[in-house]
Amino acid sequence: QVELVQSGAEVRKPGASVKVSCKASGYSFTNYYIHWVRQAPGQGLEWMGRINPGGTGIIYAHNFQGRVTLTRDTSTTTVYMELSSLRSEDTAVYYCAKDRNDFWSGSLYYFDYWGQGTLVTVSS
Amino acid sequence: QSALTQPASMSGSPGQSITISCTGTSSDIGGYNYVSWYQRHPGKGPKLIIYDVNNRPSGVSDRFSASKSGNTASLTISGLQAEDEADYYCSSYTHSRPLFGGGTKLTVL
């Protein structure tokens, strides 16, 4: 069965960076985009970007350009999200999510499987 | 661009039906038939329950239905059950990215 398992909670000071992992299993890893979505306390969901595990296609949301980096390791079927220059407003639960459409069908931004979420707390 | 607008909370009794609205603009909900809905229980990742405005993924109960009119999408849950108590989020495609609603907390009384 499809499963996305994320790394554990993190605490960082303002200005630091954090790297969250998302290990995928149960499907063809290189055929589907992986997206990252976050939810800050009391806020809605916010899309951060997507990566094509099978190639070079990476798109970042405008709000995170220059601060977020998505990478992948096909040997371990793991995707990573690194967020730098952290500020208190980045305190949130971060999710990875698998695209429902395969790469060739094109993404309509439907996410059919999600990780369990990783709480990142930014505090001095 | 602002998030889609949902009521912050709603409630209903077992067996009743409730409808959650999601209002956007002509640049998102009104401009595309790519609306989805997610259900999220505490401590878990969201679950896709509706895509393409009104299609249910395999395994999702037919008590969940959805529609769209103009710039507003709606999710209807019929025959409310205790297990339906969760947060619900709408989403729409817009300009090569998804836009989400702020979420609606559904309480089953």
mmCIF file of C-alpha atoms in Angstrom:
data_model
loop_
_atom_site.group_PDB
_atom_site.id
_atom_site.type_symbol
_atom_site.label_atom_id
_atom_site.label_comp_id
_atom_site.label_asym_id
_atom_site.label_seq_id
_atom_site.Cartn_x
_atom_site.Cartn_y
_atom_site.Cartn_z
ATOM 1 C CA GLN A 1 0.000 0.000 0.000
ATOM 2 C CA VAL A 2 1.071 3.571 -0.624
ATOM 3 C CA GLU A 3 2.728 5.180 2.362
ATOM 4 C CA LEU A 4 4.518 8.446 3.001
ATOM 5 C CA VAL A 5 6.448 8.537 6.270
ATOM 6 C CA GLN A 6 7.929 11.824 7.443
ATOM 7 C CA SER A 7 10.715 12.577 9.875
ATOM 8 C CA GLY A 8 10.026 13.706 13.424
ATOM 9 C CA ALA A 9 9.335 17.050 15.010
ATOM 10 C CA GLU A 10 12.034 19.731 14.945
ATOM 11 C CA VAL A 11 12.795 22.842 16.978
ATOM 12 C CA ARG A 12 14.926 25.608 15.492
ATOM 13 C CA LYS A 13 15.982 29.117 16.380
ATOM 14 C CA PRO A 14 15.134 32.057 14.116
ATOM 15 C CA GLY A 15 17.541 32.319 11.211
ATOM 16 C CA ALA A 16 18.361 28.611 11.179
ATOM 17 C CA SER A 17 17.389 25.991 8.607
ATOM 18 C CA VAL A 18 15.406 22.772 8.849
ATOM 19 C CA LYS A 19 15.320 19.718 6.597
ATOM 20 C CA VAL A 20 12.315 17.386 6.670
ATOM 21 C CA SER A 21 12.304 13.990 4.966
ATOM 22 C CA CYS A 22 9.458 12.051 3.376
ATOM 23 C CA LYS A 23 10.015 8.390 2.562
ATOM 24 C CA ALA A 24 7.660 6.999 -0.065
ATOM 25 C CA SER A 25 6.729 3.369 -0.607
ATOM 26 C CA GLY A 26 4.103 1.229 -2.280
ATOM 27 C CA TYR A 27 4.110 2.841 -5.719
ATOM 28 C CA SER A 28 6.438 3.794 -8.573
ATOM 29 C CA PHE A 29 8.367 6.620 -6.916
ATOM 30 C CA THR A 30 9.653 8.233 -10.102
ATOM 31 C CA ASN A 31 6.260 8.464 -11.820
ATOM 32 C CA TYR A 32 4.467 10.901 -9.487
ATOM 33 C CA TYR A 33 5.147 14.396 -8.244
ATOM 34 C CA ILE A 34 5.612 14.897 -4.518
ATOM 35 C CA HIS A 35 4.277 18.169 -3.129
ATOM 36 C CA TRP A 36 4.871 19.963 0.159
ATOM 37 C CA VAL A 37 2.052 21.713 2.006
ATOM 38 C CA ARG A 38 2.163 23.399 5.396
ATOM 39 C CA GLN A 39 -0.348 24.517 7.980
ATOM 40 C CA ALA A 40 0.506 27.162 10.531
ATOM 41 C CA PRO A 41 -1.472 27.288 13.795
ATOM 42 C CA GLY A 42 -4.970 28.598 13.173
ATOM 43 C CA GLN A 43 -4.340 28.919 9.449
ATOM 44 C CA GLY A 44 -5.364 26.993 6.369
ATOM 45 C CA LEU A 45 -3.226 24.815 4.146
ATOM 46 C CA GLU A 46 -0.514 26.464 2.064
ATOM 47 C CA TRP A 47 1.221 24.868 -0.915
ATOM 48 C CA MET A 48 5.007 25.245 -0.931
ATOM 49 C CA GLY A 49 6.153 23.491 -4.082
ATOM 50 C CA ARG A 50 6.524 20.208 -5.916
ATOM 51 C CA ILE A 51 9.300 17.968 -7.175
ATOM 52 C CA ASN A 52 9.420 15.385 -9.922
ATOM 53 C CA PRO A 53 11.293 12.479 -8.319
ATOM 54 C CA GLY A 54 12.033 11.033 -11.732
ATOM 55 C CA GLY A 55 13.591 14.096 -13.292
ATOM 56 C CA THR A 56 14.601 17.682 -12.869
ATOM 57 C CA GLY A 57 11.241 19.434 -12.642
ATOM 58 C CA ILE A 58 10.908 21.490 -9.460
ATOM 59 C CA ILE A 59 8.439 24.332 -8.909
ATOM 60 C CA TYR A 60 8.380 26.519 -5.826
ATOM 61 C CA ALA A 61 5.477 28.644 -4.656
ATOM 62 C CA HIS A 62 6.151 32.338 -5.003
ATOM 63 C CA ASN A 63 5.908 32.899 -1.237
ATOM 64 C CA PHE A 64 8.810 30.526 -0.622
ATOM 65 C CA GLN A 65 11.104 31.311 -3.562
ATOM 66 C CA GLY A 66 14.685 31.549 -2.392
ATOM 67 C CA ARG A 67 14.033 29.952 1.007
ATOM 68 C CA VAL A 68 12.853 26.437 0.183
ATOM 69 C CA THR A 69 14.769 23.659 -1.540
ATOM 70 C CA LEU A 70 13.268 20.338 -2.594
ATOM 71 C CA THR A 71 15.530 17.387 -3.335
ATOM 72 C CA ARG A 72 15.125 13.650 -3.751
ATOM 73 C CA ASP A 73 17.117 10.451 -3.392
ATOM 74 C CA THR A 74 15.807 7.811 -5.770
ATOM 75 C CA SER A 75 17.931 5.085 -4.137
ATOM 76 C CA THR A 76 15.956 5.456 -0.893
ATOM 77 C CA THR A 77 12.717 6.805 -2.447
ATOM 78 C CA THR A 78 12.933 9.800 -0.158
ATOM 79 C CA VAL A 79 12.102 13.439 -0.816
ATOM 80 C CA TYR A 80 13.504 16.270 1.301
ATOM 81 C CA MET A 81 12.234 19.770 2.018
ATOM 82 C CA GLU A 82 14.715 22.282 3.398
ATOM 83 C CA LEU A 83 13.515 25.679 4.605
ATOM 84 C CA SER A 84 16.090 28.335 5.467
ATOM 85 C CA SER A 85 16.144 31.707 7.237
ATOM 86 C CA LEU A 86 13.450 30.478 9.565
ATOM 87 C CA ARG A 87 11.211 32.939 11.381
ATOM 88 C CA SER A 88 8.517 32.458 13.978
ATOM 89 C CA GLU A 89 5.835 32.551 11.282
ATOM 90 C CA ASP A 90 7.295 29.331 9.837
ATOM 91 C CA THR A 91 6.104 27.419 12.892
ATOM 92 C CA ALA A 92 3.751 24.927 11.286
ATOM 93 C CA VAL A 93 3.002 21.310 10.485
ATOM 94 C CA TYR A 94 4.666 20.398 7.195
ATOM 95 C CA TYR A 95 3.179 17.674 4.996
ATOM 96 C CA CYS A 96 4.425 15.853 1.950
ATOM 97 C CA ALA A 97 1.754 14.601 -0.428
ATOM 98 C CA LYS A 98 1.695 12.425 -3.536
ATOM 99 C CA ASP A 99 0.052 13.719 -6.707
ATOM 100 C CA ARG A 100 -2.929 11.701 -7.858
ATOM 101 C CA ASN A 101 -1.913 11.997 -11.532
ATOM 102 C CA ASP A 102 1.184 10.418 -12.938
ATOM 103 C CA PHE A 103 3.827 12.673 -14.433
ATOM 104 C CA TRP A 104 2.665 12.213 -18.021
ATOM 105 C CA SER A 105 -0.946 13.147 -17.226
ATOM 106 C CA GLY A 106 0.109 16.444 -15.712
ATOM 107 C CA SER A 107 -0.635 17.677 -12.217
ATOM 108 C CA LEU A 108 -4.047 19.042 -11.351
ATOM 109 C CA TYR A 109 -2.884 19.388 -7.752
ATOM 110 C CA TYR A 110 -4.966 16.566 -6.339
ATOM 111 C CA PHE A 111 -3.124 14.854 -3.493
ATOM 112 C CA ASP A 112 -4.219 11.279 -2.887
ATOM 113 C CA TYR A 113 -1.764 10.276 -0.170
ATOM 114 C CA TRP A 114 -0.262 12.418 2.559
ATOM 115 C CA GLY A 115 2.443 11.979 5.137
ATOM 116 C CA GLN A 116 1.585 12.164 8.812
ATOM 117 C CA GLY A 117 2.970 15.687 9.106
ATOM 118 C CA THR A 118 6.071 17.099 10.780
ATOM 119 C CA LEU A 119 5.795 19.877 13.360
ATOM 120 C CA VAL A 120 8.502 22.495 12.979
ATOM 121 C CA THR A 121 8.707 24.985 15.823
ATOM 122 C CA VAL A 122 10.740 28.165 15.402
ATOM 123 C CA SER A 123 11.460 29.814 18.705
ATOM 124 C CA SER A 124 14.287 31.666 20.352
ATOM 125 C CA GLN B 1 -3.741 35.624 -3.595
ATOM 126 C CA SER B 2 -6.097 35.096 -0.648
ATOM 127 C CA ALA B 3 -7.195 31.685 0.419
ATOM 128 C CA LEU B 4 -10.595 30.380 -0.513
ATOM 129 C CA THR B 5 -13.293 31.282 2.012
ATOM 130 C CA GLN B 6 -14.950 28.594 4.126
ATOM 131 C CA PRO B 7 -17.039 28.855 7.284
ATOM 132 C CA ALA B 8 -14.770 28.301 10.267
ATOM 133 C CA SER B 9 -17.112 25.823 11.931
ATOM 134 C CA MET B 10 -20.332 23.952 11.391
ATOM 135 C CA SER B 11 -22.252 21.364 13.348
ATOM 136 C CA GLY B 12 -24.971 18.828 12.804
ATOM 137 C CA SER B 13 -26.693 15.906 14.476
ATOM 138 C CA PRO B 14 -26.279 12.282 13.443
ATOM 139 C CA GLY B 15 -28.399 11.480 10.411
ATOM 140 C CA GLN B 16 -28.662 15.075 9.251
ATOM 141 C CA SER B 17 -27.134 16.566 6.133
ATOM 142 C CA ILE B 18 -24.820 19.536 6.084
ATOM 143 C CA THR B 19 -23.326 21.589 3.263
ATOM 144 C CA ILE B 20 -19.973 23.343 3.505
ATOM 145 C CA SER B 21 -19.395 26.221 1.128
ATOM 146 C CA CYS B 22 -16.123 27.370 -0.400
ATOM 147 C CA THR B 23 -16.019 30.740 -2.117
ATOM 148 C CA GLY B 24 -13.331 31.894 -4.481
ATOM 149 C CA THR B 25 -13.080 34.042 -7.574
ATOM 150 C CA SER B 26 -13.222 33.743 -11.338
ATOM 151 C CA SER B 27 -9.460 33.148 -11.253
ATOM 152 C CA ASP B 28 -9.767 29.920 -9.301
ATOM 153 C CA ILE B 29 -13.054 28.106 -8.590
ATOM 154 C CA GLY B 30 -14.953 30.018 -11.245
ATOM 155 C CA GLY B 31 -12.282 29.552 -13.877
ATOM 156 C CA TYR B 32 -11.526 25.844 -13.624
ATOM 157 C CA ASN B 33 -13.321 22.577 -12.944
ATOM 158 C CA TYR B 34 -10.439 21.439 -10.784
ATOM 159 C CA VAL B 35 -11.916 21.651 -7.315
ATOM 160 C CA SER B 36 -11.116 19.136 -4.608
ATOM 161 C CA TRP B 37 -12.056 18.518 -0.997
ATOM 162 C CA TYR B 38 -10.057 16.976 1.824
ATOM 163 C CA GLN B 39 -11.022 15.551 5.196
ATOM 164 C CA ARG B 40 -8.563 15.661 8.055
ATOM 165 C CA HIS B 41 -8.866 13.988 11.423
ATOM 166 C CA PRO B 42 -6.688 15.228 14.315
ATOM 167 C CA GLY B 43 -3.106 14.061 14.112
ATOM 168 C CA LYS B 44 -3.428 12.655 10.615
ATOM 169 C CA GLY B 45 -2.698 13.847 7.121
ATOM 170 C CA PRO B 46 -5.609 15.027 4.973
ATOM 171 C CA LYS B 47 -7.603 12.523 2.913
ATOM 172 C CA LEU B 48 -8.809 13.312 -0.603
ATOM 173 C CA ILE B 49 -12.597 12.846 -0.708
ATOM 174 C CA ILE B 50 -13.598 14.786 -3.839
ATOM 175 C CA TYR B 51 -11.733 15.754 -7.029
ATOM 176 C CA ASP B 52 -12.777 17.258 -10.366
ATOM 177 C CA VAL B 53 -15.564 19.161 -8.552
ATOM 178 C CA ASN B 54 -17.765 16.136 -7.864
ATOM 179 C CA ASN B 55 -15.851 12.861 -8.284
ATOM 180 C CA ARG B 56 -15.151 10.534 -5.363
ATOM 181 C CA PRO B 57 -11.942 8.479 -5.200
ATOM 182 C CA SER B 58 -12.407 4.752 -4.812
ATOM 183 C CA GLY B 59 -13.355 3.853 -1.264
ATOM 184 C CA VAL B 60 -14.891 7.191 -0.313
ATOM 185 C CA SER B 61 -18.438 6.941 0.980
ATOM 186 C CA ASP B 62 -21.227 8.056 -1.338
ATOM 187 C CA ARG B 63 -22.542 10.121 1.579
ATOM 188 C CA PHE B 64 -20.053 12.716 0.346
ATOM 189 C CA SER B 65 -21.115 14.732 -2.687
ATOM 190 C CA ALA B 66 -20.055 18.057 -4.112
ATOM 191 C CA SER B 67 -20.914 20.660 -6.706
ATOM 192 C CA LYS B 68 -19.898 24.051 -8.057
ATOM 193 C CA SER B 69 -21.815 27.121 -9.122
ATOM 194 C CA GLY B 70 -19.981 30.158 -10.357
ATOM 195 C CA ASN B 71 -17.235 31.032 -7.904
ATOM 196 C CA THR B 72 -18.572 28.835 -5.095
ATOM 197 C CA ALA B 73 -18.029 25.138 -4.499
ATOM 198 C CA SER B 74 -20.009 23.084 -2.014
ATOM 199 C CA LEU B 75 -19.496 19.816 -0.156
ATOM 200 C CA THR B 76 -22.532 17.974 1.169
ATOM 201 C CA ILE B 77 -22.324 15.232 3.753
ATOM 202 C CA SER B 78 -25.546 13.294 4.107
ATOM 203 C CA GLY B 79 -26.505 10.958 6.946
ATOM 204 C CA LEU B 80 -23.968 12.501 9.314
ATOM 205 C CA GLN B 81 -22.034 10.018 11.389
ATOM 206 C CA ALA B 82 -19.764 10.490 14.393
ATOM 207 C CA GLU B 83 -16.746 9.560 12.247
ATOM 208 C CA ASP B 84 -17.443 12.555 9.993
ATOM 209 C CA GLU B 85 -16.311 14.894 12.757
ATOM 210 C CA ALA B 86 -13.152 16.369 11.242
ATOM 211 C CA ASP B 87 -11.724 19.397 9.478
ATOM 212 C CA TYR B 88 -12.653 19.866 5.822
ATOM 213 C CA TYR B 89 -10.632 21.832 3.279
ATOM 214 C CA CYS B 90 -11.504 22.857 -0.247
ATOM 215 C CA SER B 91 -8.898 23.444 -2.921
ATOM 216 C CA SER B 92 -8.891 24.848 -6.427
ATOM 217 C CA TYR B 93 -6.375 24.970 -9.236
ATOM 218 C CA THR B 94 -5.280 28.490 -10.132
ATOM 219 C CA HIS B 95 -2.408 29.717 -12.277
ATOM 220 C CA SER B 96 -0.388 26.493 -12.072
ATOM 221 C CA ARG B 97 -0.712 26.090 -8.311
ATOM 222 C CA PRO B 98 -3.336 25.007 -5.803
ATOM 223 C CA LEU B 99 -5.206 27.365 -3.528
ATOM 224 C CA PHE B 100 -6.757 26.071 -0.321
ATOM 225 C CA GLY B 101 -9.576 27.186 1.890
ATOM 226 C CA GLY B 102 -9.049 28.053 5.526
ATOM 227 C CA GLY B 103 -10.838 24.893 6.635
ATOM 228 C CA THR B 104 -14.163 24.101 8.298
ATOM 229 C CA LYS B 105 -14.299 22.289 11.606
ATOM 230 C CA LEU B 106 -17.313 19.970 11.552
ATOM 231 C CA THR B 107 -18.750 18.894 14.876
ATOM 232 C CA VAL B 108 -21.232 16.034 15.059
ATOM 233 C CA LEU B 109 -23.423 16.749 18.052
#
